[in-house]
Coordinates of C-alpha atoms in Angstrom, one line a residue:
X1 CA 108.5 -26.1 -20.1
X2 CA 109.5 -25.7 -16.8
X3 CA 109.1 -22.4 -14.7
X4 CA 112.1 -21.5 -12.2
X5 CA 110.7 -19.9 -8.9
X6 CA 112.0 -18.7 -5.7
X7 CA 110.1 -19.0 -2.4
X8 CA 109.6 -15.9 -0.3
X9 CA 109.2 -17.6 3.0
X10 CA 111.2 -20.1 4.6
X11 CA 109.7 -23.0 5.9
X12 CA 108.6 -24.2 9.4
X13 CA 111.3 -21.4 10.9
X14 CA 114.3 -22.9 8.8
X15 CA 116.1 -20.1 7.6
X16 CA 117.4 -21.5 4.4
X17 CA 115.5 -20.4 1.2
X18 CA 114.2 -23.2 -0.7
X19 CA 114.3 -23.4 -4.7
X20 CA 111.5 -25.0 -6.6
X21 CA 110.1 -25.8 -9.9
X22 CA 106.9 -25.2 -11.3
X23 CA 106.0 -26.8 -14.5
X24 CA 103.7 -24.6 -16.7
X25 CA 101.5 -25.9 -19.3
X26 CA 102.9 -25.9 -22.7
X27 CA 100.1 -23.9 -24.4
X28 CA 100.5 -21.4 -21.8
X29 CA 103.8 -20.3 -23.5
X30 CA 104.2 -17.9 -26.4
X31 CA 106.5 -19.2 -28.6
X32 CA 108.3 -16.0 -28.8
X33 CA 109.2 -14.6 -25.5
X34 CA 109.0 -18.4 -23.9
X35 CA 107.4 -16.9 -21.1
X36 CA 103.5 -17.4 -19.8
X37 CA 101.3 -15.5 -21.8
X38 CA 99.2 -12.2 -20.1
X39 CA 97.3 -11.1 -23.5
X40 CA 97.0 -14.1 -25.5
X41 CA 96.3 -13.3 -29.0
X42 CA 95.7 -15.9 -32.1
X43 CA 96.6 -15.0 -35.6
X44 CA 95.5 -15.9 -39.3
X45 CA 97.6 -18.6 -38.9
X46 CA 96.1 -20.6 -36.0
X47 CA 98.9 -20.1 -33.7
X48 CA 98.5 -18.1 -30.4
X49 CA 101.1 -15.8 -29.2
X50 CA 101.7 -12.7 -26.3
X51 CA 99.8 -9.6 -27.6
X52 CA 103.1 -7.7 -26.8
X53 CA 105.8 -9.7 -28.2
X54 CA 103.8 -10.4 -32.1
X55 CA 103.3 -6.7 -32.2
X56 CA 106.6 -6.1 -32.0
X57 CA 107.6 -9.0 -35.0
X58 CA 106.3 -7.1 -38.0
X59 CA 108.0 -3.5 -36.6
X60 CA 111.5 -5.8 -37.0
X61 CA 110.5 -6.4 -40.6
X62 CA 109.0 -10.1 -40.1
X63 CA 106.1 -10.9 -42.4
X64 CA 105.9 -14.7 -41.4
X65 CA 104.4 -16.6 -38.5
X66 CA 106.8 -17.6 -35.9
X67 CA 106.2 -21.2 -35.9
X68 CA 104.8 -21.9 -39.0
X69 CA 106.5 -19.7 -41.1
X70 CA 103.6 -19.0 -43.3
X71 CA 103.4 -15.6 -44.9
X72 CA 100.9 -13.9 -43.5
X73 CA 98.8 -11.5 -45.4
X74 CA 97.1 -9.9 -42.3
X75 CA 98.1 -9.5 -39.1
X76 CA 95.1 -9.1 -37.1
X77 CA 95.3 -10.3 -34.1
X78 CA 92.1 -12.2 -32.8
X79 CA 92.0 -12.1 -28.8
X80 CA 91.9 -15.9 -27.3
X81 CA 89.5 -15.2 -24.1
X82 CA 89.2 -19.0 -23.5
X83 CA 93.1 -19.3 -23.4
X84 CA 93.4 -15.8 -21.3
X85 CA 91.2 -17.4 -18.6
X86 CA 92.5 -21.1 -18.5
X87 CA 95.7 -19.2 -17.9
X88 CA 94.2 -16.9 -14.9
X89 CA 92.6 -19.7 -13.4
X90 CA 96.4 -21.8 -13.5
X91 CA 97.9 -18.7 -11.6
X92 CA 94.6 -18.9 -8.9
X93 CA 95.9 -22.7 -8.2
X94 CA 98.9 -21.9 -7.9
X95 CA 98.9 -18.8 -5.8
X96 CA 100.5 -20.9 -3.0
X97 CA 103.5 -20.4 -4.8
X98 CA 103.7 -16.9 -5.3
X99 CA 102.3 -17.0 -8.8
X100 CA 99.6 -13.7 -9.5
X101 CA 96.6 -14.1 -11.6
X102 CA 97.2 -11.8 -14.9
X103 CA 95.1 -9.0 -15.1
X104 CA 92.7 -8.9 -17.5
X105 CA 93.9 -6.9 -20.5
X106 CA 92.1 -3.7 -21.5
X107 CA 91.3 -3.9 -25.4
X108 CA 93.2 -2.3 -27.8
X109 CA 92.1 0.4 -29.6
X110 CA 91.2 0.1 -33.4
X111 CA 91.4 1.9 -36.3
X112 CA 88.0 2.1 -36.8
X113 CA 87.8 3.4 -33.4
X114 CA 90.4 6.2 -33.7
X115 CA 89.3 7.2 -36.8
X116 CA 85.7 7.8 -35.9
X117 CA 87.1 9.7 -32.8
X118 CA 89.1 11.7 -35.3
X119 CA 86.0 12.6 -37.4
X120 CA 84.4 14.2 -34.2
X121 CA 87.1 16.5 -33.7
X122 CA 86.9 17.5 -37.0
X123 CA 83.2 18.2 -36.5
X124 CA 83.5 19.5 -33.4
X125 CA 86.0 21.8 -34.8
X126 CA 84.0 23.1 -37.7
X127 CA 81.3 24.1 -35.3
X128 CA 83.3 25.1 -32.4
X129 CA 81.8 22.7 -30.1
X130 CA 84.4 23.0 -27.2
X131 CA 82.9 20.3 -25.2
X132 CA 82.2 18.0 -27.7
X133 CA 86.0 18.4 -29.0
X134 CA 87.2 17.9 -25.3
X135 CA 85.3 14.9 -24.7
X136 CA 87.0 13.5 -27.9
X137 CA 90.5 14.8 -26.6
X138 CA 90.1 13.0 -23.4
X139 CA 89.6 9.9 -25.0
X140 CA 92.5 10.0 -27.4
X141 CA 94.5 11.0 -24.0
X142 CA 92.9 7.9 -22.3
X143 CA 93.4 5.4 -24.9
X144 CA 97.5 6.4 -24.9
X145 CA 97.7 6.2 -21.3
X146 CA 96.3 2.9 -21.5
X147 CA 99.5 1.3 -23.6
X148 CA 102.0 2.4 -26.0
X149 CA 100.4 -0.1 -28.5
X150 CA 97.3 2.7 -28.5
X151 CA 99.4 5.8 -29.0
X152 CA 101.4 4.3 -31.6
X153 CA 97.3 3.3 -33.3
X154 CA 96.7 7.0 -32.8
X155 CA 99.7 8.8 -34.2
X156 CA 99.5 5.9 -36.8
X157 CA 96.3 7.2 -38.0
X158 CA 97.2 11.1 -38.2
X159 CA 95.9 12.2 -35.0
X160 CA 98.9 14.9 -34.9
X161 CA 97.2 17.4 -38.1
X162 CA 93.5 16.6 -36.6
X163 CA 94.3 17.7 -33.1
X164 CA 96.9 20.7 -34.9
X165 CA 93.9 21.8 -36.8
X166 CA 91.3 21.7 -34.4
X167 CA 93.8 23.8 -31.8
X168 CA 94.7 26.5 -34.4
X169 CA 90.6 26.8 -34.9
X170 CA 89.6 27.3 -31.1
X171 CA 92.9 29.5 -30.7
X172 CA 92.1 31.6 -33.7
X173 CA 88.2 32.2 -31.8
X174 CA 89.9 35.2 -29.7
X175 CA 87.1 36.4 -28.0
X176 CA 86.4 32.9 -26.1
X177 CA 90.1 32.5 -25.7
X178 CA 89.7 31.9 -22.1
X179 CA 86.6 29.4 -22.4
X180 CA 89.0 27.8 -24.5
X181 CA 91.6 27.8 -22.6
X182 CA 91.3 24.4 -20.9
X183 CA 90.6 22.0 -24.5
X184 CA 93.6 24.2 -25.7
X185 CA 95.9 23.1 -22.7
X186 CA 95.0 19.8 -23.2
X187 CA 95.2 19.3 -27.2
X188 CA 99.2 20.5 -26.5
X189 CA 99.2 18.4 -24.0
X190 CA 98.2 15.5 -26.1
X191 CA 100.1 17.1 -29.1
X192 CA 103.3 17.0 -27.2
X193 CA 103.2 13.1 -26.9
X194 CA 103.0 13.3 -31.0
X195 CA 106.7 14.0 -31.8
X196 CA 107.9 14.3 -34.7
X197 CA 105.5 16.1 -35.4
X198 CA 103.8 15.6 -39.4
X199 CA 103.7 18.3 -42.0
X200 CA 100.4 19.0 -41.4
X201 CA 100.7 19.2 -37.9
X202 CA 103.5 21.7 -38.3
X203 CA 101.2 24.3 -41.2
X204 CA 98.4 24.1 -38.3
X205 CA 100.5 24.9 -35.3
X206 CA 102.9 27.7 -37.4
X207 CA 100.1 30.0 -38.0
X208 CA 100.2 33.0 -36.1
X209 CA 97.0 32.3 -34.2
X210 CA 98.3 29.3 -32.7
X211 CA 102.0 30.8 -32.2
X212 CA 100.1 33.0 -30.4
X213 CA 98.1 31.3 -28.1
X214 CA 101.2 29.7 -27.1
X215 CA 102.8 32.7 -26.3
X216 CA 100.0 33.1 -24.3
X217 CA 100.2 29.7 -22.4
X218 CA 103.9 30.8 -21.4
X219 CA 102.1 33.3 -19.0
X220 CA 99.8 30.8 -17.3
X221 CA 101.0 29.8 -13.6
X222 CA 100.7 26.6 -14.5
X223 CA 103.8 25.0 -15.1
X224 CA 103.0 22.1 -17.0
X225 CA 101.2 23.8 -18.8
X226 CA 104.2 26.4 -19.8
X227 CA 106.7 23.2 -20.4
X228 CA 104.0 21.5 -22.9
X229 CA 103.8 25.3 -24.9
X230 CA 107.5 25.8 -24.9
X231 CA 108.1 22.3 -26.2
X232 CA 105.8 22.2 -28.8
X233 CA 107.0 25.4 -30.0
X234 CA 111.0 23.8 -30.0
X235 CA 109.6 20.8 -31.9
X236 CA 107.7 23.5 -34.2
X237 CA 110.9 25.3 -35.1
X238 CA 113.3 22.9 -35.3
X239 CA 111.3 21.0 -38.0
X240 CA 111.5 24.9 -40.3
X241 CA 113.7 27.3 -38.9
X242 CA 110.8 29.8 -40.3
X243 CA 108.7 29.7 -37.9
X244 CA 111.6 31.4 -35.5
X245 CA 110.8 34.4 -37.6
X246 CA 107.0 34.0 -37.5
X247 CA 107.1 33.6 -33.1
X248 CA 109.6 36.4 -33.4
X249 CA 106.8 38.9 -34.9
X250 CA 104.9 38.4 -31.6
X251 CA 105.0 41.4 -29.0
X252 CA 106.6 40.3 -25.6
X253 CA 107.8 36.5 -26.3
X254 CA 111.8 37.3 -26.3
X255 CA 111.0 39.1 -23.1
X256 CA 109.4 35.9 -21.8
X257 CA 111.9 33.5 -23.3
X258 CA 115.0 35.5 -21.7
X259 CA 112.8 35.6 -18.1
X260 CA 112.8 31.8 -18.3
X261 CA 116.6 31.8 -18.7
X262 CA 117.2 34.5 -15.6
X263 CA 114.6 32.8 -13.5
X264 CA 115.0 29.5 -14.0
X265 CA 111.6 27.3 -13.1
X266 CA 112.3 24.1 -14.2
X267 CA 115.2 22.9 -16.5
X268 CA 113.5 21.1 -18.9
X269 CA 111.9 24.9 -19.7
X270 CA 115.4 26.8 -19.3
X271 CA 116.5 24.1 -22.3
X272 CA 113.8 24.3 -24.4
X273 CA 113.4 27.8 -24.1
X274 CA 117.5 27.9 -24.9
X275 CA 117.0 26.2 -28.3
X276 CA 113.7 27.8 -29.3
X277 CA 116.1 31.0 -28.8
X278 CA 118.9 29.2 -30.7
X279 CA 116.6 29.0 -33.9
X280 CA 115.1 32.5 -33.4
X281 CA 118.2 34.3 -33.2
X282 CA 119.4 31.7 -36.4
X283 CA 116.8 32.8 -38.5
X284 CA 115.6 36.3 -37.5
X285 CA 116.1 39.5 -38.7
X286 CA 119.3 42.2 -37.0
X287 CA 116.1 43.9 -34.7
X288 CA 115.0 40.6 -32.4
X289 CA 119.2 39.6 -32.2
X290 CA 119.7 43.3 -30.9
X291 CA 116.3 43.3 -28.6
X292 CA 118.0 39.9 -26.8
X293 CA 121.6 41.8 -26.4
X294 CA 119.8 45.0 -25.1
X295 CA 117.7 42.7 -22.5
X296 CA 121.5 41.6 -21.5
X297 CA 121.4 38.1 -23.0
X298 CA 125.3 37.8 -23.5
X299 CA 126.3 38.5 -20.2
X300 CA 123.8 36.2 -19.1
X301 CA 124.6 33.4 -20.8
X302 CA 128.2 33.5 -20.3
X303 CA 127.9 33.5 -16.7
X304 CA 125.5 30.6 -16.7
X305 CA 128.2 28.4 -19.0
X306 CA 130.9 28.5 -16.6
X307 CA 129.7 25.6 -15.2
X308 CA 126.9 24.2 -17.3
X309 CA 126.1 20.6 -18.9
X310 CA 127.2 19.8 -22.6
X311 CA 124.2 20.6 -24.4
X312 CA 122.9 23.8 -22.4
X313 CA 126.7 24.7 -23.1
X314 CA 126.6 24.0 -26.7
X315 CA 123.0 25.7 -27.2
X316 CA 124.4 29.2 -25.2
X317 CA 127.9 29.6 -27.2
X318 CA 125.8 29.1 -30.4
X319 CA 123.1 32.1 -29.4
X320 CA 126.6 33.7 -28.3
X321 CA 128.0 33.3 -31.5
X322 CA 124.7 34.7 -33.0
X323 CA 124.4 37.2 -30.5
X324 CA 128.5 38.7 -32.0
X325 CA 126.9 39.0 -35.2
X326 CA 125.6 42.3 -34.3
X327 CA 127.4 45.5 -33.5
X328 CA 125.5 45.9 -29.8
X329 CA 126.7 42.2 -29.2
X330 CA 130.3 42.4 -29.8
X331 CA 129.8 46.1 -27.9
X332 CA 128.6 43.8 -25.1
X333 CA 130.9 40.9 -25.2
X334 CA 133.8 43.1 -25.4
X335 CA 132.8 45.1 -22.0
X336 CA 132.3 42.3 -20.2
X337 CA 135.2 40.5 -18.4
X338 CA 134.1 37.3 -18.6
X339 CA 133.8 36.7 -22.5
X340 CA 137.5 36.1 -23.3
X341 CA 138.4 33.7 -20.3
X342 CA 135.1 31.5 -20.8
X343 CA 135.0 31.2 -24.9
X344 CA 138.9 30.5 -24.5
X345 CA 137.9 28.0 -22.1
X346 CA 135.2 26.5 -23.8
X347 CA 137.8 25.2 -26.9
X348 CA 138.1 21.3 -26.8
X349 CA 136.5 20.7 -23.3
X350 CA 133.0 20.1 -24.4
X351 CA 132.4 19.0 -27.6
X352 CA 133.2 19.9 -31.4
X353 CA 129.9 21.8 -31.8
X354 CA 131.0 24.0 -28.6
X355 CA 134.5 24.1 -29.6
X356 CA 133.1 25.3 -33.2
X357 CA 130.6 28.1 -31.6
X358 CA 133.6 29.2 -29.5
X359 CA 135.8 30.0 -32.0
X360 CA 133.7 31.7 -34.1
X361 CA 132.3 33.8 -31.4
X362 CA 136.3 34.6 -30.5
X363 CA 137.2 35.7 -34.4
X364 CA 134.2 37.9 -33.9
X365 CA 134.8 39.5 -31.5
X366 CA 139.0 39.7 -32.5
X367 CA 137.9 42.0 -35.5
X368 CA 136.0 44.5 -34.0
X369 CA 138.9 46.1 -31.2
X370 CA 142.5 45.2 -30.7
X371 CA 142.8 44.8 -26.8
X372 CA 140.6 41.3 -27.7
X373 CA 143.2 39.9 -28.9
X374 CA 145.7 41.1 -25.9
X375 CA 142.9 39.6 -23.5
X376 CA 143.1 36.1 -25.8
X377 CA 146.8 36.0 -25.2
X378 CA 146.8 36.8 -21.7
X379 CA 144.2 33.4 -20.8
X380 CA 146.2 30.9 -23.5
X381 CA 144.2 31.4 -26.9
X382 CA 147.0 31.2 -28.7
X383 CA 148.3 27.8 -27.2
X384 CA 144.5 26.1 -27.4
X385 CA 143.8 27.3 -31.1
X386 CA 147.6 25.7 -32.2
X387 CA 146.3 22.6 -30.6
X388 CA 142.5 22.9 -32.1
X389 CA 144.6 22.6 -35.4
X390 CA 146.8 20.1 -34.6
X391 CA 144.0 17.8 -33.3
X392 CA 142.1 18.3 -36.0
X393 CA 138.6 19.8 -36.7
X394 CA 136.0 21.1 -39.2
X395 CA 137.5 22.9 -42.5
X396 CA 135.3 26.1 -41.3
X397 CA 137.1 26.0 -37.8
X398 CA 140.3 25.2 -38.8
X399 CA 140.1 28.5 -41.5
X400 CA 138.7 30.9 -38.4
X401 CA 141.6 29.6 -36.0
X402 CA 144.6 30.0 -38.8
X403 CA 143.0 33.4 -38.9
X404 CA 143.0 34.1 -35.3
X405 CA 146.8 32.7 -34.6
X406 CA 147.5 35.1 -37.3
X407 CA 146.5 37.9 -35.9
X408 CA 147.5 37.3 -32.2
X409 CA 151.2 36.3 -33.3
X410 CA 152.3 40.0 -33.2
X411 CA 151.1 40.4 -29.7
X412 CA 152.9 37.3 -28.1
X413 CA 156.2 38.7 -27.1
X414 CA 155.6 39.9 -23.6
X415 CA 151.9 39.1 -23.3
X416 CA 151.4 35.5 -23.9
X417 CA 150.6 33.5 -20.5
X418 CA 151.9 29.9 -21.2
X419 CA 151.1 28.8 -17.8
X420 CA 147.0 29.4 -18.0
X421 CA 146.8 26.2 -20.1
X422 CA 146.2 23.3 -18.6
X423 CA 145.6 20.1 -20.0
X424 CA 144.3 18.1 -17.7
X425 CA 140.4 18.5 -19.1
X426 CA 141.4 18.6 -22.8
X427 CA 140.7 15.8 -25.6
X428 CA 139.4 15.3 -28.9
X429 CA 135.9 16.4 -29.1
X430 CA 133.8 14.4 -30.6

């Protein structure tokens, strides 16, 4: 096979660029990428292929050698050292030509060798041995670092309920809560690169000791450490929408999840904290939805959407929408200015699952006090929810806007601005 190169230099002060060819040995190549080989591995089969391109032939659902096409009952893969260094010795010759020795490859982690890692945990965790559970942690870190074949070894071999079990132990210690507090930053570190997360995972991380310590972490100054806590907590709810109830229970975390929208730190945080919001107020009882609208939670929001990407947008006019389902939130909605000219807004120029939330949120609030439906008229309502139905869009959707043009036909005559719509922005959402 024959290796295309381009020289970096010209030569003896001639500005042209030369093009030359470099002819690489054909056992150098692996028969799948057709490139030199950097982690030469060798199979049951006898045939020698690129660590990083077989790996990825039995994830496409490939149970055959390459070349041979022999079925292959096994697919260990047995390093070739004696192949690796012919090939790092070619790239030495031929370093005149701009070719770079291969690094020598780190090895791979085992099953064996996660597995036994695993078992320490566990044993650390029984005893409470915080060092001797962080030493393990650090490894398991290390190892993923290393390559995404060694995270995928880890995960693969149910790292996500050992490291969940061991963190709802040490967080559920209270009295050495701060001794612990450095393993447990680092477990939800580790955790974090885990998603989805398994079942098991999920019962560990869901119990109120560990929803609390979490809590917890959302206080530290730390901001890495307040991103991995908030995620892991999104992950946790959006897999059961119960545990929005169970973080709910806790004293002081809708006060720190509505600071994190007011004082934005980092937006990866605002979002998450968003959505963990999303599923809280989804799932939670009238008292947390009313403790978010007394904090002032609508009128937030709706200021922050005026000009706001698609899914902070969607995420905000569904905890709206929530938000309308109490008395104190329609109360707020309806008092503030804003509410009617940014839901009305809202309708087709973001996406269906905006255009859905806004609706709602709009019917809501048009059957708790008449002058809604004047302030709907007077910014176009009536002209974008005729459309909404004409375009098409969810059964649900379509019922809630019939309703609404309904009631706002008896106020048209005299109050209906047909100039505040403008189509210039609006399309079928899909």
């Amino acid at each position: 096979m024959v290796f295309s190169w381009r020289k970096r230099k010209p030569r003896n002060g001639d500005k042209k660029v030369h093009n030359m060819e470099l002819e690489i040995p054909r056992h150098f190549i692996c028969p799948i990428a057709l490139d030199l080989m950097k982690d030469p591995v060798t199979l049951s089969s006898g045939i020698t292929y690129d660590r990083e391109s077989i790996e990825k032939w039995p994830e496409d659902g490939n149970f055959t050698c390459p070349v041979t096409n022999q079925v292959l009952r096994s697919f260990d893969q047995i390093p070739n050292h004696s192949l690796r260094k012919m090939i790092q010795d070619w790239c030495v010759e031929n370093r005149s030509h701009d070719i770079e020795r291969i690094p020598t490859p780190r090895i791979p982690v085992s099953s064996a060798e996660v597995s036994e890692i695993l078992f320490s945990i566990t044993d650390s965790r029984r005893r409470l041995d915080r060092c001797g559970c962080l030493d393990s942690v650090h490894k398991i870190k290390k190892w993923g670092l290393e390559s995404g074949r060694n995270w995928r070894c880890v995960v693969a071999n149910g790292a996500a309920g050992v490291i969940a079990a061991a963190f709802d132990a040490f967080a559920d210690d209270s009295f050495e809560k701060n001794a612990h507090a450095h393993l447990l930053e680092e477990m939800l570190c580790v955790m974090y690169w885990m998603f989805p997360l398994a079942q098991e995972a999920q019962i560990y991380l869901g119990s109120q000791a560990s929803l609390r310590c979490m809590v917890w972490f959302l206080k530290s100054k730390d901001i890495s450490v307040k991103q991995n806590s908030i995620n892991v907590m999104k992950e946790l709810i959006c897999c059961d929408q119960q545990y929005g109830e169970h973080l709910a229970a806790i004293d002081g975390v809708n006060r720190i999840l509505f600071k994190f929208i007011k004082t934005p730190i980092s937006p990866s945080i605002t979002k998450a904290s968003l959505m963990v919001i999303f599923y809280t107020v989804s799932s939670s009882n009238e008292k947390t939805k009313a403790e978010f609208v007394e904090m002032g939670l609508v009128s937030l929001l709706l200021e922050s959407i005026i000009e706001s990407e698609k899914s902070y947008c969607e995420r905000a006019l569904g905890v709206i929408d929530k938000l309308l389902e109490t008395k104190q939130g329609r109360e707020f909605a309806t008092d503030n200015a804003l509410s009617m000219p940014v839901l009305v807004k809202k309708i087709l120029r973001i996406s269906k699952l905006a255009t859905k939330y806004s609706v709602s949120a709009i019917w809501k609030l048009s059957k708790y006090e008449e002058r809604v439906l004047i302030e709907a008229l007077q910014v176009g309502a009536f002209q974008k929810l005729l459309l909404l139905i004409q375009v098409g869009c969810s059964d649900e959707t379509k019922e809630k806007a019939t309703e609404l043009l309904k009631l706002l036909n008896p106020y048209r005559p005299g109050l209906e601005c047909i100039d505040s719509l403008d189509f210039k922005d609006i399309k079928r959402c899909e």
